[in-house]
PDB file of C-alpha atoms in Angstrom:
ATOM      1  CA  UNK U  61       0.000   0.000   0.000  1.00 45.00           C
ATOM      2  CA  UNK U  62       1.514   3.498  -0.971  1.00 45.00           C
ATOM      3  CA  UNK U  63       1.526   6.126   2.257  1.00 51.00           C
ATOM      4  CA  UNK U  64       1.054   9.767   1.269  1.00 56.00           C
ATOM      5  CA  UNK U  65       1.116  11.401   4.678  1.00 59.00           C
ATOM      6  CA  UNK U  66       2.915  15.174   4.583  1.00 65.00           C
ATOM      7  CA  UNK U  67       4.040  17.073   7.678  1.00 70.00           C
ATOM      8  CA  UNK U  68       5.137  20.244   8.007  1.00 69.00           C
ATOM      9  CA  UNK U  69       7.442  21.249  10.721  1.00 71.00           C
ATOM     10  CA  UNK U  70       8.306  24.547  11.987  1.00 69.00           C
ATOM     11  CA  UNK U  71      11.807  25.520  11.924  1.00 76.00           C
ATOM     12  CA  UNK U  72      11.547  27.612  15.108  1.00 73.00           C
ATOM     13  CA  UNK U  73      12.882  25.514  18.016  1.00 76.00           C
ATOM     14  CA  UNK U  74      14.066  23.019  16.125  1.00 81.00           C
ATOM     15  CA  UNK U  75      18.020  23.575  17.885  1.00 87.00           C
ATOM     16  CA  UNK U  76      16.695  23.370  21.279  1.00 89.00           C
ATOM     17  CA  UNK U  77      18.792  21.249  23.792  1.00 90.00           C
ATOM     18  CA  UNK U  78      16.424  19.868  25.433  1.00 93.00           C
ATOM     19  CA  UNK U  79      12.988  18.417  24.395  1.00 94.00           C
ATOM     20  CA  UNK U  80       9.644  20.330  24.053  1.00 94.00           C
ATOM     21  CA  UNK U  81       6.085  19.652  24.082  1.00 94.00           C
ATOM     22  CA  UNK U  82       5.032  18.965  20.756  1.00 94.00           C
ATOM     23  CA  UNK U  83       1.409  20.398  18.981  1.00 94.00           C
ATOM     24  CA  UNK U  84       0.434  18.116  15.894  1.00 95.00           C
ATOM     25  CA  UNK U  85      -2.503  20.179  13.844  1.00 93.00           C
ATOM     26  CA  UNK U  86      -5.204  18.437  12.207  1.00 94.00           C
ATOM     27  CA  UNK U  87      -6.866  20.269   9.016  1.00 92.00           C
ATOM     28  CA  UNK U  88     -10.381  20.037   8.505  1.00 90.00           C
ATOM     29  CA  UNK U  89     -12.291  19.780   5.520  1.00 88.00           C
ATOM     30  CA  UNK U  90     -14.770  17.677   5.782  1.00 86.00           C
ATOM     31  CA  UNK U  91     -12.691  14.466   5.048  1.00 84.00           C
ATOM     32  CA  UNK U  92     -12.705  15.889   1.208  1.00 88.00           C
ATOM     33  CA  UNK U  93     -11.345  18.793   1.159  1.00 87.00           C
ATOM     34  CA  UNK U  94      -7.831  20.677   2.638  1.00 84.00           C
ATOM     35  CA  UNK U  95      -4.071  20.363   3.336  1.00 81.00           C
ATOM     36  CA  UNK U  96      -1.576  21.064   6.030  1.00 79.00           C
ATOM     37  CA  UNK U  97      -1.266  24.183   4.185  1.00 79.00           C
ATOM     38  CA  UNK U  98      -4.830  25.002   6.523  1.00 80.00           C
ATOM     39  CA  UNK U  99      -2.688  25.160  10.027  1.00 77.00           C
ATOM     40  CA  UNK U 100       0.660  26.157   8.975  1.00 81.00           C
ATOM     41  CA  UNK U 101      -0.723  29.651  10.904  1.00 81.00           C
ATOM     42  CA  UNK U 102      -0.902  27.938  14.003  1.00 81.00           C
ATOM     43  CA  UNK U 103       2.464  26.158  13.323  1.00 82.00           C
ATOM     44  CA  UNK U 104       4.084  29.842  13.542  1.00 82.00           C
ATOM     45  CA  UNK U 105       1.864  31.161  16.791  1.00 86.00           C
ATOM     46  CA  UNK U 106       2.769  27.619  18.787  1.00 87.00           C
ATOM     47  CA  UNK U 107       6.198  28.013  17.497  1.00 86.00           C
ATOM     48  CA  UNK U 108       6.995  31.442  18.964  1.00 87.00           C
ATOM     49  CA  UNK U 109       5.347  29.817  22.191  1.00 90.00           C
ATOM     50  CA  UNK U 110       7.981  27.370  22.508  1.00 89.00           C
ATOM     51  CA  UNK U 111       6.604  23.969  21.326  1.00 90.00           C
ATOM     52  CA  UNK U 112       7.772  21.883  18.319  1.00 92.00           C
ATOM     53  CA  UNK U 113       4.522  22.516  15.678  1.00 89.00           C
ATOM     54  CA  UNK U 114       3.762  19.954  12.975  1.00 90.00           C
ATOM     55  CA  UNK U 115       0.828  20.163  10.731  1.00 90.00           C
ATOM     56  CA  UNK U 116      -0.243  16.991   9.081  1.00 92.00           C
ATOM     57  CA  UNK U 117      -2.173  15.928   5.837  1.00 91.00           C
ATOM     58  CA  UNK U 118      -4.391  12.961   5.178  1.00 93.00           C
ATOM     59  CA  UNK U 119      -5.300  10.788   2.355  1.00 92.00           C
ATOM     60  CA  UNK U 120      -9.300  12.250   1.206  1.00 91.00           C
ATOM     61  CA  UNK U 121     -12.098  10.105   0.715  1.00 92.00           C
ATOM     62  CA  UNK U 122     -11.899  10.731  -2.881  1.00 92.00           C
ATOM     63  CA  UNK U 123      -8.411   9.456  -2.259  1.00 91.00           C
ATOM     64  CA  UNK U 124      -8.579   6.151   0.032  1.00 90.00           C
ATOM     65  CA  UNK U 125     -11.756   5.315   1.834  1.00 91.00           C
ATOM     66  CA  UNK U 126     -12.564   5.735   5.272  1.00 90.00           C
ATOM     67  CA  UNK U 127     -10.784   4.920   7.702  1.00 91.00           C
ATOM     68  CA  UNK U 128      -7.821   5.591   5.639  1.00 92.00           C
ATOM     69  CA  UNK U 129      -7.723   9.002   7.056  1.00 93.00           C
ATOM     70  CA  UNK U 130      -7.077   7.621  10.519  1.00 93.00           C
ATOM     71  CA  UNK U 131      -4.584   5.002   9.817  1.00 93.00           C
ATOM     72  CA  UNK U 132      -2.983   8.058   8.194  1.00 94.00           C
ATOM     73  CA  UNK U 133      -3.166  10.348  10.727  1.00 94.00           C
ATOM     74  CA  UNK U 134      -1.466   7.389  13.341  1.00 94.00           C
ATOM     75  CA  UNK U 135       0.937   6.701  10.907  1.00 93.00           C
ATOM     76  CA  UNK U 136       1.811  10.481  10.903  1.00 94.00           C
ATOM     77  CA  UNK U 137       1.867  10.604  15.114  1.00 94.00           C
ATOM     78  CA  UNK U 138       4.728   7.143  14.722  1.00 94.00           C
ATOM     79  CA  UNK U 139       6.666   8.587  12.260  1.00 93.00           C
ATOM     80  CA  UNK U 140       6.864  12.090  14.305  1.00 94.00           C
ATOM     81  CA  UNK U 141       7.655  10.164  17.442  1.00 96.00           C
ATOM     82  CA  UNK U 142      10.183   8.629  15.139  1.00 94.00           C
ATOM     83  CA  UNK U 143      12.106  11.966  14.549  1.00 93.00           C
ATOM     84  CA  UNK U 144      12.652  12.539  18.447  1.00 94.00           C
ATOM     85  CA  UNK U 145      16.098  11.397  18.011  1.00 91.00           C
ATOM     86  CA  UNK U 146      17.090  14.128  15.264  1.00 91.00           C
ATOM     87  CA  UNK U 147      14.615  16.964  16.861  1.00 92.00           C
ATOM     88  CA  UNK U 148      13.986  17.958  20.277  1.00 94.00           C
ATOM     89  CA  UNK U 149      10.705  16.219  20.217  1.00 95.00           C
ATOM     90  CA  UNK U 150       9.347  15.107  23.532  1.00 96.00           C
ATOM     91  CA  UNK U 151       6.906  12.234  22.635  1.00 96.00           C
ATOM     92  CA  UNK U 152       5.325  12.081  26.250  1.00 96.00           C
ATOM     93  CA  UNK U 153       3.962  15.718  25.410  1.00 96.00           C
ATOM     94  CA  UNK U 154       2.294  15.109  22.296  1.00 97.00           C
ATOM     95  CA  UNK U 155      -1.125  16.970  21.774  1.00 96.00           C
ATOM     96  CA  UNK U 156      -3.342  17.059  18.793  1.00 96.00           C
ATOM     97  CA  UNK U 157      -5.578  19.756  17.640  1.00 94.00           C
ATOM     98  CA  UNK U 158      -8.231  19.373  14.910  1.00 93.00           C
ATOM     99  CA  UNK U 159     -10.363  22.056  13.445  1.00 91.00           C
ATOM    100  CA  UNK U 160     -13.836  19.589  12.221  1.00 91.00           C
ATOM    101  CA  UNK U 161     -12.864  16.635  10.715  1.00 92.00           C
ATOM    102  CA  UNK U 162      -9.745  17.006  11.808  1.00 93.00           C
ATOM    103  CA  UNK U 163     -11.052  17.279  15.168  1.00 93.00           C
ATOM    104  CA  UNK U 164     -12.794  14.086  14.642  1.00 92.00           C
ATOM    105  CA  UNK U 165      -9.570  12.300  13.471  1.00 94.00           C
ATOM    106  CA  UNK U 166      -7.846  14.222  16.166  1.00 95.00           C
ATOM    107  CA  UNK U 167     -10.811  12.580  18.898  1.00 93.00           C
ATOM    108  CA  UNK U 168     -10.502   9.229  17.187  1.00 91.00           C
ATOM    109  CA  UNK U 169      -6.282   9.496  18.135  1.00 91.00           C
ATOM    110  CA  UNK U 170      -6.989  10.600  21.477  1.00 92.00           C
ATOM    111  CA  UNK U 171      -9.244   7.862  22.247  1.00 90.00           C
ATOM    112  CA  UNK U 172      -8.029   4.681  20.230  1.00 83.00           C
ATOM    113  CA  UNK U 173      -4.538   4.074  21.618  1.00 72.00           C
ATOM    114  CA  UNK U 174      -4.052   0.593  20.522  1.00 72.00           C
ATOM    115  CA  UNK U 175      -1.392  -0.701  18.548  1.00 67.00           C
ATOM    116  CA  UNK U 176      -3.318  -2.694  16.261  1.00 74.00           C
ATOM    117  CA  UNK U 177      -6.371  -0.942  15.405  1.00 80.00           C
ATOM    118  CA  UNK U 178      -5.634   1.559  12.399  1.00 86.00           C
ATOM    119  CA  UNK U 179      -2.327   0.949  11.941  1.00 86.00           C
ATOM    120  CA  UNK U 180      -0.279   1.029   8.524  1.00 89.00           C
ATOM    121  CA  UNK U 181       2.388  -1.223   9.648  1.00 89.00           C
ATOM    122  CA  UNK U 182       4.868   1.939   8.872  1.00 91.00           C
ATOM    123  CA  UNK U 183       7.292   2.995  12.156  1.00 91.00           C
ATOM    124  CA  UNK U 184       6.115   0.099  14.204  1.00 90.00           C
ATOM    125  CA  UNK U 185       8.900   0.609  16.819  1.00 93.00           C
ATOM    126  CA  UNK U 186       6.762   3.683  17.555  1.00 93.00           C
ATOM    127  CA  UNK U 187       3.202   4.085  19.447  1.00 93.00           C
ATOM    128  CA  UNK U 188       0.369   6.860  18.128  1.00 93.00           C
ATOM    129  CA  UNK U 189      -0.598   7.308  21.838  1.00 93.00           C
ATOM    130  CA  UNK U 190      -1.567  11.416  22.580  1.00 95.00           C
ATOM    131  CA  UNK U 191      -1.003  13.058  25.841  1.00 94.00           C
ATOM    132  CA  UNK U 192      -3.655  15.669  24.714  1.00 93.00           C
ATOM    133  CA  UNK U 193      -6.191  16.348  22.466  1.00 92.00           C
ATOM    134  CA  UNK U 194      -8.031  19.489  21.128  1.00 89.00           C
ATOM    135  CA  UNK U 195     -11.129  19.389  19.322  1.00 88.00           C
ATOM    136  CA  UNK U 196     -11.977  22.835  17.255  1.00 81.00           C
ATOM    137  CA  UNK U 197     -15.170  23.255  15.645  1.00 71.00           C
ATOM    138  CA  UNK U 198     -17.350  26.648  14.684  1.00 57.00           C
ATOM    139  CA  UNK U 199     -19.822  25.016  17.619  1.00 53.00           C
ATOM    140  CA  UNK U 200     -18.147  24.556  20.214  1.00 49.00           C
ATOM    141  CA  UNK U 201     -15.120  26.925  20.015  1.00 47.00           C
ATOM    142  CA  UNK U 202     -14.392  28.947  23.235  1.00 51.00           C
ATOM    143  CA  UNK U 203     -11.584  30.808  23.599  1.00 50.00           C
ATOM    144  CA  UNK U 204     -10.911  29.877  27.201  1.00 52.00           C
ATOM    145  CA  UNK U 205     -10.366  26.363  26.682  1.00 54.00           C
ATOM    146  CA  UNK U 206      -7.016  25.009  26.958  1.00 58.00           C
ATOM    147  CA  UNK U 207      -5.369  22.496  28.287  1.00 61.00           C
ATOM    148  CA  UNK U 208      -1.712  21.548  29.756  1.00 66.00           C
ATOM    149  CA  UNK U 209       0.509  19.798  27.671  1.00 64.00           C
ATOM    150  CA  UNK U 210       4.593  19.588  29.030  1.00 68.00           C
ATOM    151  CA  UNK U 211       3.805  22.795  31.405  1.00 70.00           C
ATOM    152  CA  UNK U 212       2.200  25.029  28.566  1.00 65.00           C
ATOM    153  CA  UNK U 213      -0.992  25.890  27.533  1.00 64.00           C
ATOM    154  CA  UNK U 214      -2.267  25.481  24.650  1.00 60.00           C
TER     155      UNK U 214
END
């Protein structure tokens, strides 16, 4: 099976010595529509904040069928966690933030932290496991809501 997951890092805080909490964004789209291109915005604001900032893309349903987008989306958080040893990434701070659908991939993350279910078979040295997770929709956004991930808010 071919993978075409993309992430994006931010450059910003890439040199740190130590590691940092890491945000992963989630675009929405409604599962047929939309890039990483969507968060690279919040890439820069987390960024300047101090955390590593990854935005992600997904195979579409007009691209793979469902759940496609999930196994892509854990294959993503494994091969991230898989770059801890070249960037300061600390993969026990790992949060992920969807805006719609990606907030339902995002949920699906959060709450499915088996090895088995939804997995690729890419970067299996690596889990998909989430310290954190964000949901962002146009209903239920609140400004106030946050939520602590390696001592920061985000």
């Amino acid at each position: 099976m071919l993978m075409r997951v993309a992430v994006g890092i931010h450059k910003d805080n890439l040199d740190s010595e130590i590691k940092l909490p890491t945000v992963v964004f989630i675009h929405g789209g409604g599962w047929r529509s939309g890039d990483k291109q969507q968060n690279a915005w919040q890439c820069f604001n987390y960024a300047d904040i101090g955390f590593v900032a990854i935005t992600i893309s997904y195979r579409l349903l007009d691209e793979a069928p469902f759940p496609q987008c999930i196994i892509d989306v854990k294959t993503a958080l494994r091969f991230i966690k898989s770059l801890s040893m070249k960037y300061p990434i600390d993969v026990e701070n790992i949060g992920v933030w969807g805006y719609s659908a990606g907030a339902h991939l995002a949920l699906m993350i959060a709450l499915e932290d088996s090895s088995d279910l939804f997995n690729s078979g890419h970067y299996t040295a690596f889990d998909s496991k989430v310290k954190c997770c964000l949901l962002y929709t146009s209903d239920a956004a609140d400004e106030r809501s946050s939520v602590d991930l390696g001592g920061r808010r985000i």
